[in-house]
mmCIF file of C-alpha atoms and ligand atoms in Angstrom:
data_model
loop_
_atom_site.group_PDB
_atom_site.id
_atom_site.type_symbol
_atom_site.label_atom_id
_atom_site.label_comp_id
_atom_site.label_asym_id
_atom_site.label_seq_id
_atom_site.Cartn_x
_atom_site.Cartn_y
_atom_site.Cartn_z
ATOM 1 C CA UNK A 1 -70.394 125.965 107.494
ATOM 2 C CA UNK A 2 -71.178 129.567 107.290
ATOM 3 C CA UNK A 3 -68.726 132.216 107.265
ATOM 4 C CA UNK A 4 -68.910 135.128 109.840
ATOM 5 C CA UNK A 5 -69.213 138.149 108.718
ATOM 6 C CA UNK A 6 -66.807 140.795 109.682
ATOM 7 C CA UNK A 7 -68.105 144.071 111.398
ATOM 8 C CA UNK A 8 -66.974 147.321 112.322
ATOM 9 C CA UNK A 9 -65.062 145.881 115.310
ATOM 10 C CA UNK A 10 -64.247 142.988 114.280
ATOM 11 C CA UNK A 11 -61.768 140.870 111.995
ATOM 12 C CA UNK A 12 -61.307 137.690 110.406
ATOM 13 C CA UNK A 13 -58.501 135.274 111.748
ATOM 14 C CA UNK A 14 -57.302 131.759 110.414
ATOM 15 C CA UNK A 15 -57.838 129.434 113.281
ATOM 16 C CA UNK A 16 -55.324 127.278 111.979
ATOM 17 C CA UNK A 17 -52.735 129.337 111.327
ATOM 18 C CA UNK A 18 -53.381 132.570 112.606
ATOM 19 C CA UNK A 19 -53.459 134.482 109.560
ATOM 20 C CA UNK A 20 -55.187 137.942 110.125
ATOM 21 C CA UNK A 21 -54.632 139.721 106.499
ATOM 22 C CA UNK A 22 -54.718 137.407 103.674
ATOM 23 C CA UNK A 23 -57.765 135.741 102.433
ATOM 24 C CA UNK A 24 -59.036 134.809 99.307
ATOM 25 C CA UNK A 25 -62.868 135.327 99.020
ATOM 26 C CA UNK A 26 -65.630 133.873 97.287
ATOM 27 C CA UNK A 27 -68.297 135.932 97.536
ATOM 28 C CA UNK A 28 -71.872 136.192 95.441
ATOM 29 C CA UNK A 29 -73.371 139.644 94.608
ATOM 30 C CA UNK A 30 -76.052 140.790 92.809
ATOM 31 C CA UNK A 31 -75.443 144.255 91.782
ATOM 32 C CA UNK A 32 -76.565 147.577 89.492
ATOM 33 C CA UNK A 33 -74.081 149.463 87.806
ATOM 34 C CA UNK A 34 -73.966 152.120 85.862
ATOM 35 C CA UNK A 35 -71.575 151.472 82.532
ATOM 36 C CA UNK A 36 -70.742 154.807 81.155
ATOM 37 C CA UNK A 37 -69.079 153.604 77.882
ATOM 38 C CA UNK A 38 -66.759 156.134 75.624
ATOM 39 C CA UNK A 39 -67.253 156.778 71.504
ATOM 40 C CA UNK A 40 -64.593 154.103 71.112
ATOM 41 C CA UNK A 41 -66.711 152.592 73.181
ATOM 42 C CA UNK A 42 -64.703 151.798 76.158
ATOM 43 C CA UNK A 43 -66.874 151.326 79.120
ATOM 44 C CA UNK A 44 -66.337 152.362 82.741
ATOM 45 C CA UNK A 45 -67.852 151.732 85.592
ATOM 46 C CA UNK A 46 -68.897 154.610 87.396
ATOM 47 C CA UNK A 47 -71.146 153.519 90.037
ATOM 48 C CA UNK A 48 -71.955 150.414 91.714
ATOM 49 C CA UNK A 49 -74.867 149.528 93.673
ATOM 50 C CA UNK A 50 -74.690 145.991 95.465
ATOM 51 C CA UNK A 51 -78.666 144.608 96.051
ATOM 52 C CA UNK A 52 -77.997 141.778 98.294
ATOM 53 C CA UNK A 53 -74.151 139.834 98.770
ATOM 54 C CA UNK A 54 -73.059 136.718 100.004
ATOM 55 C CA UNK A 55 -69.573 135.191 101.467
ATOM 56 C CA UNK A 56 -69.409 131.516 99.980
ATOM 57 C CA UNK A 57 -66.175 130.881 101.091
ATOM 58 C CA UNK A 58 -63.699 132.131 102.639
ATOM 59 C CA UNK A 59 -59.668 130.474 101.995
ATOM 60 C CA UNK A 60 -56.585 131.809 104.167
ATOM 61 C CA UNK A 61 -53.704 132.464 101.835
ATOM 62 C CA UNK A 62 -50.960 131.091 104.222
ATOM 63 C CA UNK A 63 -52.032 127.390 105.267
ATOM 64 C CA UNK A 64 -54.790 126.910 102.158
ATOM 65 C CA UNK A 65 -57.798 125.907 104.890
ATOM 66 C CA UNK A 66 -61.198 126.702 103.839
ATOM 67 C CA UNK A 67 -63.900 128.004 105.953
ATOM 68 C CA UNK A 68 -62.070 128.186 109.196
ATOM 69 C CA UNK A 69 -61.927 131.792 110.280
ATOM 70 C CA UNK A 70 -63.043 132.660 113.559
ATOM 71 C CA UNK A 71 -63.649 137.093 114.322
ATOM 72 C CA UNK A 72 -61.649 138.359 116.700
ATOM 73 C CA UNK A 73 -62.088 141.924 118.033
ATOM 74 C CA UNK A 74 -59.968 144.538 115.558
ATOM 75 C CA UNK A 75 -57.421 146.632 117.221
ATOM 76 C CA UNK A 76 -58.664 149.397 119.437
ATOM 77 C CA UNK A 77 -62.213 148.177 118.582
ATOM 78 C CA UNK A 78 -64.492 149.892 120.732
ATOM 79 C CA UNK A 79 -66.383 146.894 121.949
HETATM 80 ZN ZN1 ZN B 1 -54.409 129.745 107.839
#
């Protein structure tokens, strides 16, 4: 199963449990960034640029079901 992607107006919810705010995400990115390092050579990360992303899986943290979020419309969404 695929996982939906949230939107602007729209949120993830357990359909098992109803969970709307805790999720633990498994997600595959490929990504640029720019690793500014200091003379101790300590490096930062100042800038990120993500090329293309995936969600692989998506676990609620309440009831420990995988993949089985549904989106429901966010508060106030405009729809
Ligand atoms: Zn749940």
């Amino acid at each position: 199963m695929t996982v939906p992607k949230p939107t602007a107006g729209t949120r993830w919810r357990c359909t098992l449990c109803g969970n709307l705010t805790r999720f633990d995400v498994t997600r595959s990115s490929r990504v640029v960034e720019y690793v500014h390092l200091d003379l101790a050579g300590e490096p930062q990360i100042e800038e990120q640029e993500v090329l293309s992303e995936s969600i692989e899986s998506v676990r609620c943290r309440w009831c420990d079901a995988a993949d089985q979020v549904e989106l429901v419309d966010r508060p106030g969404a405009q729809v």
